[in-house]
XYZ file of C-alpha atoms in Angstrom:
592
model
C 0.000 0.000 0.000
C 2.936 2.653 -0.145
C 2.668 5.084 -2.700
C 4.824 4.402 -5.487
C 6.099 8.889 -5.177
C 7.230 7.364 -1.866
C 9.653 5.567 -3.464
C 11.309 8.472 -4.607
C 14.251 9.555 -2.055
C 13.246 13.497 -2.355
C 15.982 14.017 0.039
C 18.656 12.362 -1.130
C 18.648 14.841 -4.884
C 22.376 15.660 -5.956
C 22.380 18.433 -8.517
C 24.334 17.081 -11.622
C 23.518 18.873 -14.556
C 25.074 17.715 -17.339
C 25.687 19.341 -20.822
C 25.921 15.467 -22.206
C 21.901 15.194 -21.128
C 19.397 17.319 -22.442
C 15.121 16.975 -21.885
C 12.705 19.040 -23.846
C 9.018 19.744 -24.688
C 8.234 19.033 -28.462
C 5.656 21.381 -29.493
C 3.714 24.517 -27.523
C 3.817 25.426 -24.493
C 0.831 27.113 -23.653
C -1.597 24.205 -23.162
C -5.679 23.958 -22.906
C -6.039 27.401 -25.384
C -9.538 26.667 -26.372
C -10.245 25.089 -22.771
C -9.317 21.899 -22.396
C -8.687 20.839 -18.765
C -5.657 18.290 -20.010
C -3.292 18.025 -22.279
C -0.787 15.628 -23.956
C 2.660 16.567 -24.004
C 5.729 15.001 -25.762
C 9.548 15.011 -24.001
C 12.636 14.658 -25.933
C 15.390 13.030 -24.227
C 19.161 12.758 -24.894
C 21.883 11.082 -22.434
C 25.055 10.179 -23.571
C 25.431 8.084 -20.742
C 21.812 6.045 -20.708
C 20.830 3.707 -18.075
C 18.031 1.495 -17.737
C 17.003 3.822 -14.295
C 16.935 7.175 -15.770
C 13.614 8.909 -14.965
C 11.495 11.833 -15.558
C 9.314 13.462 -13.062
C 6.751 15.834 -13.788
C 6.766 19.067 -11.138
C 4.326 21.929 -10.375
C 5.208 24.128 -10.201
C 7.809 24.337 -12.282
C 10.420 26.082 -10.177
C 10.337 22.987 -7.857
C 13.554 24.048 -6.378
C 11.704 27.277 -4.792
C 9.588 24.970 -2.471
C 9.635 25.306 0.975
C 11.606 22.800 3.119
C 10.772 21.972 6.499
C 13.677 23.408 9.043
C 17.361 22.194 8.008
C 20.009 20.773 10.632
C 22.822 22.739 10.343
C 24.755 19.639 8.199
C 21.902 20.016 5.721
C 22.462 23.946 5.306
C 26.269 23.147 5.345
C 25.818 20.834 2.493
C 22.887 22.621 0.569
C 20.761 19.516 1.388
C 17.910 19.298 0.152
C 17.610 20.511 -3.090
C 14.156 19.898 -3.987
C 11.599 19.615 -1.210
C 8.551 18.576 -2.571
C 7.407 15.241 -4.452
C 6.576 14.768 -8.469
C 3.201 14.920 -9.309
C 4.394 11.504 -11.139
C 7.172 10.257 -13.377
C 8.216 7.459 -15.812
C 11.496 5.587 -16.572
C 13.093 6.606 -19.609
C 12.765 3.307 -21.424
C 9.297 3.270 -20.763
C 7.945 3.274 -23.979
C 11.482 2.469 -26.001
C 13.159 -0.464 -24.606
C 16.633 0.358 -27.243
C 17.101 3.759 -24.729
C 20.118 2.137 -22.816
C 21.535 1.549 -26.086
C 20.792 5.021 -28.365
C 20.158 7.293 -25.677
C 17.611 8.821 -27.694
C 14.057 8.880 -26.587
C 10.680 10.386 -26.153
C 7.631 10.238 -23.309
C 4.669 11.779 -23.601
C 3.123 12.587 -20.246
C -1.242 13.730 -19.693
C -1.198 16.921 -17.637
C -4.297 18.018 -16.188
C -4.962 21.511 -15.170
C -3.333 21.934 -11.690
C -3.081 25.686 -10.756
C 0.456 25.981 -12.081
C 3.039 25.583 -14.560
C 4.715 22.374 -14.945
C 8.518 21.444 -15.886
C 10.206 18.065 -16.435
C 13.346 16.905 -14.479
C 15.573 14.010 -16.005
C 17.015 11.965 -13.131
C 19.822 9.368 -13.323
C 20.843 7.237 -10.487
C 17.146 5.921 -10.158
C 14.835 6.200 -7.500
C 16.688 5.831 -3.919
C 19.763 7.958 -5.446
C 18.675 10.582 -8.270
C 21.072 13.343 -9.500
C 19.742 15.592 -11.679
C 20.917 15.871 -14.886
C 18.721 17.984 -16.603
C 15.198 20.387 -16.654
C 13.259 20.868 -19.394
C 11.533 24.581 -20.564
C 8.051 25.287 -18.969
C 4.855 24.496 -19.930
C 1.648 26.181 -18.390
C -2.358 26.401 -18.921
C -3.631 29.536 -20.651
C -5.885 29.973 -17.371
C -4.733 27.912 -14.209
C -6.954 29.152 -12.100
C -10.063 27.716 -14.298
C -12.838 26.536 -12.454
C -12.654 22.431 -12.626
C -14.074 19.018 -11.786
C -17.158 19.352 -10.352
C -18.698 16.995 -7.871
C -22.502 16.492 -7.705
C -24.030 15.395 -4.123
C -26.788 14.554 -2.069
C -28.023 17.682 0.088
C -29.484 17.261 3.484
C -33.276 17.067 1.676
C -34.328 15.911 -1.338
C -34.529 18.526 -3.331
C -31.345 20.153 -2.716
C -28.097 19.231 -4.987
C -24.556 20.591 -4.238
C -21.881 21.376 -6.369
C -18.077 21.493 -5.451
C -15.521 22.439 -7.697
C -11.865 23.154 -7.455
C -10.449 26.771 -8.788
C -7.591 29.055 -8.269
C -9.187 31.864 -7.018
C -9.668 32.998 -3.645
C -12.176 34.857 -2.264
C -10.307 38.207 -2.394
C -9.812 37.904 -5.975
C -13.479 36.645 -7.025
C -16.912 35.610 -5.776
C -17.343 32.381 -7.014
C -21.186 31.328 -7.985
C -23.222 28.549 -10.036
C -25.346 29.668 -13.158
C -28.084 26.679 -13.171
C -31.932 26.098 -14.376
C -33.947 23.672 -16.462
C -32.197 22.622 -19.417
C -33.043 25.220 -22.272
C -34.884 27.415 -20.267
C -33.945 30.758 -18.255
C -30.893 30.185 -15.792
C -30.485 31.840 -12.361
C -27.398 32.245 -10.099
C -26.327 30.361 -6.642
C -23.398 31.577 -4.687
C -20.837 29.128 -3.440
C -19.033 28.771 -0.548
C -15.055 28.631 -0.066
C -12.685 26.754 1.894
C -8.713 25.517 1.518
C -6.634 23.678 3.721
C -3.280 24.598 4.644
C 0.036 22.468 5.501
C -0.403 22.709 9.287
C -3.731 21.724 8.476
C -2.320 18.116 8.038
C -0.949 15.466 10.837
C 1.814 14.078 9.797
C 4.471 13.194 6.545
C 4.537 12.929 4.274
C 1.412 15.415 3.686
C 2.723 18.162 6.018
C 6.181 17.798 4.103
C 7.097 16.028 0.385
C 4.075 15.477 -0.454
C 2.434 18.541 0.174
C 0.910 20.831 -2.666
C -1.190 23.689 -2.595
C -4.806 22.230 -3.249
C -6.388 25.464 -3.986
C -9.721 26.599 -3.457
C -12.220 24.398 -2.909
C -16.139 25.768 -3.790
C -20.008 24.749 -2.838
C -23.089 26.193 -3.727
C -26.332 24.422 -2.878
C -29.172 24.402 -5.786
C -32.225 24.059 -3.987
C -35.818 23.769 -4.495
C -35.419 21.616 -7.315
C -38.271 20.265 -8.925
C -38.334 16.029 -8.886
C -36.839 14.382 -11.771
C -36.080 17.852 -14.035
C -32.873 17.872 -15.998
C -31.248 20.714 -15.201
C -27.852 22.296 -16.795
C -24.996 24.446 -14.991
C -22.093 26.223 -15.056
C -19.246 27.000 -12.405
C -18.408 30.581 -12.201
C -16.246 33.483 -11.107
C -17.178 36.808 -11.043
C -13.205 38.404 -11.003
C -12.649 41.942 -9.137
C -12.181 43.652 -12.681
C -15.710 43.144 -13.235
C -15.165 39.965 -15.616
C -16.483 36.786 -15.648
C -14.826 33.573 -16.085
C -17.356 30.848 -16.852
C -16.738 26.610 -16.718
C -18.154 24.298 -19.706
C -21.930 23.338 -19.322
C -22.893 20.691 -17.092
C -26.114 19.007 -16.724
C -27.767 16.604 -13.702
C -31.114 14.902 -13.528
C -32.891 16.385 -10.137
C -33.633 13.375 -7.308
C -36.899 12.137 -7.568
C -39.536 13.298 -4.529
C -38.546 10.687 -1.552
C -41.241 7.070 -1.862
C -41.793 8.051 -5.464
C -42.045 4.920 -7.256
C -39.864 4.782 -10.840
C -36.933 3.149 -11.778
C -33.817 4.095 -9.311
C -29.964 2.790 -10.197
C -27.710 3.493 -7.469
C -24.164 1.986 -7.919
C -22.027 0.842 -4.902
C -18.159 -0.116 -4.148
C -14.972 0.766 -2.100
C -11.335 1.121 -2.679
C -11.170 2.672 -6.259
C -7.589 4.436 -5.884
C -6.522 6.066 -9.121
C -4.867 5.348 -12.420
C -2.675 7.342 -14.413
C -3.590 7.345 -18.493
C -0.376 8.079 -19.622
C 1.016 5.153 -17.707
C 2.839 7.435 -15.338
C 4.333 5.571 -11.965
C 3.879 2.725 -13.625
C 6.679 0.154 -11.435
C 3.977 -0.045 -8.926
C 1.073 -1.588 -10.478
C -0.350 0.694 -7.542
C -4.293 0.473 -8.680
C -4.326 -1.337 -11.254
C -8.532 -1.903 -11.898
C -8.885 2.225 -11.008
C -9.421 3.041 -14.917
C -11.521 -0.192 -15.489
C -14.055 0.600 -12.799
C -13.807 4.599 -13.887
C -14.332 3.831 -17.868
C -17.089 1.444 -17.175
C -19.381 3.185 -15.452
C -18.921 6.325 -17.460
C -20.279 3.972 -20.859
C -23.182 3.153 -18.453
C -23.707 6.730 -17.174
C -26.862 7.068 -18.611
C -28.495 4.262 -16.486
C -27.126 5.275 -13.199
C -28.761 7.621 -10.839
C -25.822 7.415 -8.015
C -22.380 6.328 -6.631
C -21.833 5.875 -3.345
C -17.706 5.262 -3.100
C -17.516 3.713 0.366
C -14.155 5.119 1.374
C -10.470 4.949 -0.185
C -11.122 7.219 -2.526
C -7.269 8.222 -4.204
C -5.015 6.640 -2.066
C -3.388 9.613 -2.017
C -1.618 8.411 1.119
C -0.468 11.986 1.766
C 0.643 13.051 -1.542
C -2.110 15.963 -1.918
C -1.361 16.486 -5.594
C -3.187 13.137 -6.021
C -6.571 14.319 -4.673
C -6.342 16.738 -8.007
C -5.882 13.627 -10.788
C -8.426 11.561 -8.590
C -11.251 14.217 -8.763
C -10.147 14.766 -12.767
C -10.055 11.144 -13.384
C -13.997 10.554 -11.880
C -15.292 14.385 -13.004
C -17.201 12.324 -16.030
C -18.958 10.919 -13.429
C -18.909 13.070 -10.765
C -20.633 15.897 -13.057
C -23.126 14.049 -13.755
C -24.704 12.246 -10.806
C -24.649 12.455 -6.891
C -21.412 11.315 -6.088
C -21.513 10.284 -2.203
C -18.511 9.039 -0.576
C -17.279 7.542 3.432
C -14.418 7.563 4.841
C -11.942 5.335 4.793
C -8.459 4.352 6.521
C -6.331 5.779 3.124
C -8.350 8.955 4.106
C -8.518 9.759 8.078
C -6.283 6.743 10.143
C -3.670 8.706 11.711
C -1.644 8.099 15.257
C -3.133 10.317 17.917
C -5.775 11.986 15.860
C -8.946 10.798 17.328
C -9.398 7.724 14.782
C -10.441 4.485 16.884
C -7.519 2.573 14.959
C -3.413 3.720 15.308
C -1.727 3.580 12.125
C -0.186 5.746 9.278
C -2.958 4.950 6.599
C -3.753 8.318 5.243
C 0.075 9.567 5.043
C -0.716 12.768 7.620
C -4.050 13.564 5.719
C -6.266 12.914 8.916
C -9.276 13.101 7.001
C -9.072 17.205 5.752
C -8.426 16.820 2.127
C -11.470 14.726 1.916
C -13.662 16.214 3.742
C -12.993 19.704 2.401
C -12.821 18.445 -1.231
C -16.036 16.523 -1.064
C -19.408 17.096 0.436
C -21.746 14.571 2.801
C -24.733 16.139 3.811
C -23.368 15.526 8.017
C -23.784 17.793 10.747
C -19.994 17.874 11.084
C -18.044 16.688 7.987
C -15.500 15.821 10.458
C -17.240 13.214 11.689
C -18.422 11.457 8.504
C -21.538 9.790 9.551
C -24.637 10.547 7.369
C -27.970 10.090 6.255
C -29.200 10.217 1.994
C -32.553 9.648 0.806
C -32.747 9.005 -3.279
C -36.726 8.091 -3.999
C -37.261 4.590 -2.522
C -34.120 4.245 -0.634
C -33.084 5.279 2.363
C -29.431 4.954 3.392
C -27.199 5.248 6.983
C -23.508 5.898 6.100
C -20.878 5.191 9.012
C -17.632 6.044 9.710
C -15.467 3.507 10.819
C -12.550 5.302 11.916
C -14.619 6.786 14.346
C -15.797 4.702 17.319
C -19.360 3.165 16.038
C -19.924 0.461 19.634
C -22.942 0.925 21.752
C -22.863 4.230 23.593
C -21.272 5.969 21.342
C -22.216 9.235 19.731
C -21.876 7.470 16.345
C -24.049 4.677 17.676
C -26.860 6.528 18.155
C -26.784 8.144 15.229
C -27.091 4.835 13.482
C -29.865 4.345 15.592
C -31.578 7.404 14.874
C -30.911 6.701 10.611
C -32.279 3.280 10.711
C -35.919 4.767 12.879
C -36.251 7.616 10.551
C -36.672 5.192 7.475
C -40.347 5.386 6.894
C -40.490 1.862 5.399
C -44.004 2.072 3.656
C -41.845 4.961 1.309
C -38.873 4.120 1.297
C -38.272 0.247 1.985
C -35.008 0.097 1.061
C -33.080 0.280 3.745
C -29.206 0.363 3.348
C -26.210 0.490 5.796
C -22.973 0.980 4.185
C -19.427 1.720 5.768
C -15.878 1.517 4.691
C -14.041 -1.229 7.212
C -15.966 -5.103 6.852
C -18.313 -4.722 10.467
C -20.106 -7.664 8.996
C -18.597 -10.573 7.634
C -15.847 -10.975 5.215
C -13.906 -14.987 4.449
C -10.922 -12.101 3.762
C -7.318 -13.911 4.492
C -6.540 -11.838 7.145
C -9.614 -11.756 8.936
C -10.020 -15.094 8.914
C -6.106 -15.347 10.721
C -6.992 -13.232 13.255
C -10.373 -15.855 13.726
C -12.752 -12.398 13.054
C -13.996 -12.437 10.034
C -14.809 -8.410 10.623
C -13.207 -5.941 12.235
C -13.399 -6.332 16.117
C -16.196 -5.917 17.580
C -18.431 -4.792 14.744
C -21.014 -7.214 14.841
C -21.334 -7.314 18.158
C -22.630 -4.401 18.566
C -24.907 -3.125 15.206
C -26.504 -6.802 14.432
C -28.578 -6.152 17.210
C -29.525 -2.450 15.325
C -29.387 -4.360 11.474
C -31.876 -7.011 12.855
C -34.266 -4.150 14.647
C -35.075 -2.251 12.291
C -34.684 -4.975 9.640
C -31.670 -3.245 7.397
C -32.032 -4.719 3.816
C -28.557 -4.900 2.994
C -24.929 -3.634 4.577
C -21.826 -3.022 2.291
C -18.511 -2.645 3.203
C -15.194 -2.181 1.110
C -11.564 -2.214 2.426
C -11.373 -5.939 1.796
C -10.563 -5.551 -2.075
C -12.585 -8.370 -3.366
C -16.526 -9.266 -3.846
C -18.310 -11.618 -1.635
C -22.207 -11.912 -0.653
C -23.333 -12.875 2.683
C -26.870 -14.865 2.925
C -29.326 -12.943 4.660
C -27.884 -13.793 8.855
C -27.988 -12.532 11.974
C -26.011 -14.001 14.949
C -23.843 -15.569 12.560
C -26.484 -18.190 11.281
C -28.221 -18.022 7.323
C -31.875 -17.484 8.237
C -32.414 -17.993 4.415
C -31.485 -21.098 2.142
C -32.404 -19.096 -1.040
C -29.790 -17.620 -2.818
C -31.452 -15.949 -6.006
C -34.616 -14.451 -4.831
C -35.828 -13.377 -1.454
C -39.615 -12.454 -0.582
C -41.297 -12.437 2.789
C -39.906 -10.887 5.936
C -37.076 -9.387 6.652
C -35.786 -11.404 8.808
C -31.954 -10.745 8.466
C -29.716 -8.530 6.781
C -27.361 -9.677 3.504
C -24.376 -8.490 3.766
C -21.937 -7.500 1.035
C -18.111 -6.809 0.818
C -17.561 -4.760 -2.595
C -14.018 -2.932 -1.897
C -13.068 -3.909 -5.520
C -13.078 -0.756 -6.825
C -9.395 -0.444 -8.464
C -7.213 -1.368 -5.654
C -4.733 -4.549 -5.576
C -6.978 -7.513 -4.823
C -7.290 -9.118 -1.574
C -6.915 -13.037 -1.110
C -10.111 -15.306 0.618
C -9.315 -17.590 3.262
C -9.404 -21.377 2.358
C -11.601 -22.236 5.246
C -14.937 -22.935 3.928
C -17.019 -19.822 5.687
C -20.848 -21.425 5.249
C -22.395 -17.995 5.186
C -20.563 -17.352 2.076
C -23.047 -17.642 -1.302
C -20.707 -15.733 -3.224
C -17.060 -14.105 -3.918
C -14.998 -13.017 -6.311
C -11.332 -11.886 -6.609
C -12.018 -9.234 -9.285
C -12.367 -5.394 -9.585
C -16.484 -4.784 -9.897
C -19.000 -3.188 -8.183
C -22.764 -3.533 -7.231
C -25.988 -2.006 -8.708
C -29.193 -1.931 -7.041
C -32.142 -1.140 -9.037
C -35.300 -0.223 -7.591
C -38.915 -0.754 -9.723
C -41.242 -0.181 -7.307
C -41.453 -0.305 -3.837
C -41.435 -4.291 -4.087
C -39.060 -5.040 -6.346
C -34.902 -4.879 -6.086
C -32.517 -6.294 -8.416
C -29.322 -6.491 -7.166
C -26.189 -6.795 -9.278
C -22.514 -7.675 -9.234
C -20.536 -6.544 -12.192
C -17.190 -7.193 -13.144
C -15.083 -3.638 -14.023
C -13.335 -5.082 -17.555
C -16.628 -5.443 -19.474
C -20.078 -4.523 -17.331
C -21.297 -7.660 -16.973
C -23.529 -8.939 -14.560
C -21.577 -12.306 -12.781
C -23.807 -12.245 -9.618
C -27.639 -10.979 -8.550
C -30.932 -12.129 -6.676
C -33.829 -9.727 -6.551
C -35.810 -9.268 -3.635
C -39.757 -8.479 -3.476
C -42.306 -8.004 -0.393
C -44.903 -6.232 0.292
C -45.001 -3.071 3.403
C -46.263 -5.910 5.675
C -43.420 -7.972 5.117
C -41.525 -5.193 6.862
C -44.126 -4.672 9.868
C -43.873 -8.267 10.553
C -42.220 -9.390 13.751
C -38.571 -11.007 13.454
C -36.755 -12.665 16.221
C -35.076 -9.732 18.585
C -37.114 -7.275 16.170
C -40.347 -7.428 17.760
C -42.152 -4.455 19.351
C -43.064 -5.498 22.635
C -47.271 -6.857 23.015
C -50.012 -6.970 25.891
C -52.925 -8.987 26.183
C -55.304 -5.664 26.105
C -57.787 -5.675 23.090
């Protein structure tokens, strides 16, 4: 799980420019003149003296010698140590595409730049990764407007008929008020301010975020759309209304309004964990790092028009700390994210950090602590801090947790859960859905099933009793980076010996793990767990379509080609709900 940037001994940079090396953009410099948010750019190299571990790295911006470094011991200053300070946004071995480099010393790369707030430059490294000298920097290439209002993420308000919008700009507020221009597709648009927020490096925890891998993230902008009317198209645009009296404006955009919650028509809402993120021009490549990230991406953006919403149950880039990752993340998903409410949790690759108020030590999210996502994305919580949250879309009604905050019995958390599950008014919305990032149900995972837990500790021991109350339809989980579904069980028995189609009462939850999202897989135990009716070792997610307010399919589809490998629908009627369950019953007399 390290980041393949970590790799890259920042520190350790020996200045050796060499007149016998030479790198070099082919073609212009000024890059996304008619708008584009990326371009493709072509390097020239020349080394006299090749070697199979010659690198480039990509930097923003481009004077990456100017960065800041944190305080030097006097042997540093003595030496000049360190030369460069901050990380790559990503970089590729020379021979990448052109395995006769050792031999000619002639090559060329061609690297995908998004639009990043800055200008770039290319550094040519010998020496490889743990001992790079620098032997030579190419000219600079920049965006004709950096500061361009970008990648805009679609989500869930706190009602039904609100939608946000969060986008990513260079401007602060000093320098423009930034606003959405939105209404019904082809009719009369209005404006909605946004709000704006940043984070700063002693916003972060720990390294590498608060040191290498930091980068300025920019500005970070919401506006809430509200009193949307149910199932309307509507188009928009990001905005900025500059102190000159100018206006820079962001491509059109469009979104299909949520329908009014209990309405009954056909409802797609996709769900997985663990997507991590890809590079398209096969950048950072040794690693392998997230390998089904494009796969899962690609797919659902050819199916876009028959999904209504993602929920990405934590690990979102893996950034691990490196913060210019959140930027290609939120660029690689914007097709998506533009489009449809794009919900997310949070994971351990997001908040886990020592002595930071996560229930779990460890050094998951590289000294992130949770701020990059929760600034960059919005969940409709009453503290984003705490990610715990309730959705509604139509039919469905879903409680999202946050397991690396304490979720046992007593806890705030806890009762929050509580409180999700009882608001579900069941005759509208009888979908019921639980969904976290860490396995609190059951998982035939290796490693669970070496520590004997099959979940994280603890977890069923204290929601089953919650799940099987208010008779939860399904819980998903991720983290585990594989696909498995659980027969409907509570107290770790199948009360169910279907395994297509369930009807009647709910009388225990099915439980799913669907963490393959993009990440490296995650091996199953070979002890045969009976609760198990199915698993995969693949990159897919799940889609649950709703018809009516009796009728769920549920699907499991494989990211390299859509297809459906596993489902079962489900249909009942409301008093299939009401019906008592064991340890779900409301408590009777004998009055009449």
């Amino acid at each position: 799980m390290e980041h393949p940037l970590s790799g890259i001994q920042i520190h350790n940079i020996v200045v050796a420019l060499s007149k016998s090396a030479s790198i070099k953009v082919d073609g212009p410099t000024l890059l996304g003149s008619k708008g584009e948010d990326f371009e493709w750019v072509t390097i020239n190299l020349r080394n006299a003296e090749p070697s199979q571990d010659d690198w480039v790295g990509v930097f923003s911006p481009a004077n990456f010698n100017e960065s800041i470094c944190p305080p030097q011991t006097s042997k540093e200053k003595q030496s000049g140590a360190p030369f460069i300070c901050t990380a790559p946004l990503k970089f590729k071995f020379a021979n990448y595409s052109n395995v006769k480099y050792t031999k000619t010393g002639k090559t060329s790369l061609k690297f995908r730049l998004i639009n990043q707030r800055g200008d770039f430059s290319f550094a040519f490294f010998s020496g490889g990764l743990e001992n790079p000298k620098l032997i030579g920097v190419s000219n600079f290439v920049a965006f004709a407007n950096p500061k361009a209002p970008l990648y805009p993420r679609l989500a869930l308000g706190k009602s039904w008929d609100i939608m946000t919008v969060t986008w990513t700009s260079g401007y602060n507020i000093d320098e423009a008020v930034p606003f959405v221009e939105w209404g019904w597709k082809g009719q009369v648009q209005q404006r909605s301010p946004a709000g704006t927020l940043t984070f700063h490096r002693n916003s972060m925890c720990g390294s590498p975020a608060r040191t290498v891998g930091w980068r300025d993230p920019g500005f970070i902008h919401t506006s809430f759309l509200k009193d949307l009317w149910p199932n309307v198209e509507y188009t928009y645009k990001l905005g900025h209304l500059i102190s000159d009296g100018s206006v820079v404006m962001s491509k059109q955009y469009s979104f299909k309004s949520p329908p009014f919650p209990g309405q009954e028509s056909l409802q797609r809402i996709v769900i997985f964990g663990d997507m991590g993120k890809q590079e398209r021009d096969g950048s950072n490549e040794y690693a392998d790092y997230q390998p089904g990230s494009l796969m899962t991406t690609d797919t659902l953006i050819k199916d876009l028009d028959n999904i209504d919403a993602v929920f990405l149950i934590g690990d979102l880039p893996y950034a691990n700390g490196y913060i210019s990752q959140w930027d290609q993340f939120t660029a690689q998903v914007e097709p998506v994210t533009s489009r449809v409410p794009f919900m997310i949790a949070s994971g351990n690759h997001e908040r886990t950090w020592e002595n930071s108020g996560s229930i779990y030590n460890g050094l998951d999210s590289g000294g992130e602590c949770g701020v990059p996502a929760e600034t960059l994305y919005y969940v409709p919580a009453e503290n984003r801090a705490k990610f715990w949250y309730a959705a509604d879309y139509g039919m469905f009604h879903f409680c999202i947790a946050d397991t690396e905050h304490d979720w046992r019995e007593g806890s705030e958390q806890y009762k929050f859960i509580e409180q999700c599950f009882a608001s579900a008014n069941r005759h509208k919305q009888p979908w019921l859905i639980f969904a976290a990032h860490r396995v609190l149900g059951y998982s035939s995972n290796e490693w669970y099933a070496n520590e004997g837990s099959f979940e994280e500790p603890m977890g069923r021991e204290h929601l089953q009793k919650l799940w099987q109350k208010y008779k939860v339809d399904m819980a998903f989980f991720g983290h585990v980076h594989n696909y498995e579904r659980v027969c409907p069980i509570y107290q770790n028995q199948c009360v169910s010996k279907e395994t297509s189609h369930y009807s009647g009462v709910v009388n225990g939850t099915i439980h799913v793990v669907v963490g393959g999202g993009g990440s490296h897989l995650s091996q199953f135990t070979t002890l045969n767990t009976r609760w198990s009716v199915f698993k995969d070792f693949d990159w897919g997610f799940v889609k649950l379509t709703a018809f009516n307010q009796s009728s769920l399919l549920f699907e499991y589809k494989k990211s390299k080609d859509g297809k459906v490998y596993d489902s079962f629908t489900i249909s009942r009627d409301y008093k299939d709900v009401l019906a008592c369950v064991h340890d779900g019953c409301e408590p009777t007399t004998l009055a009449n």
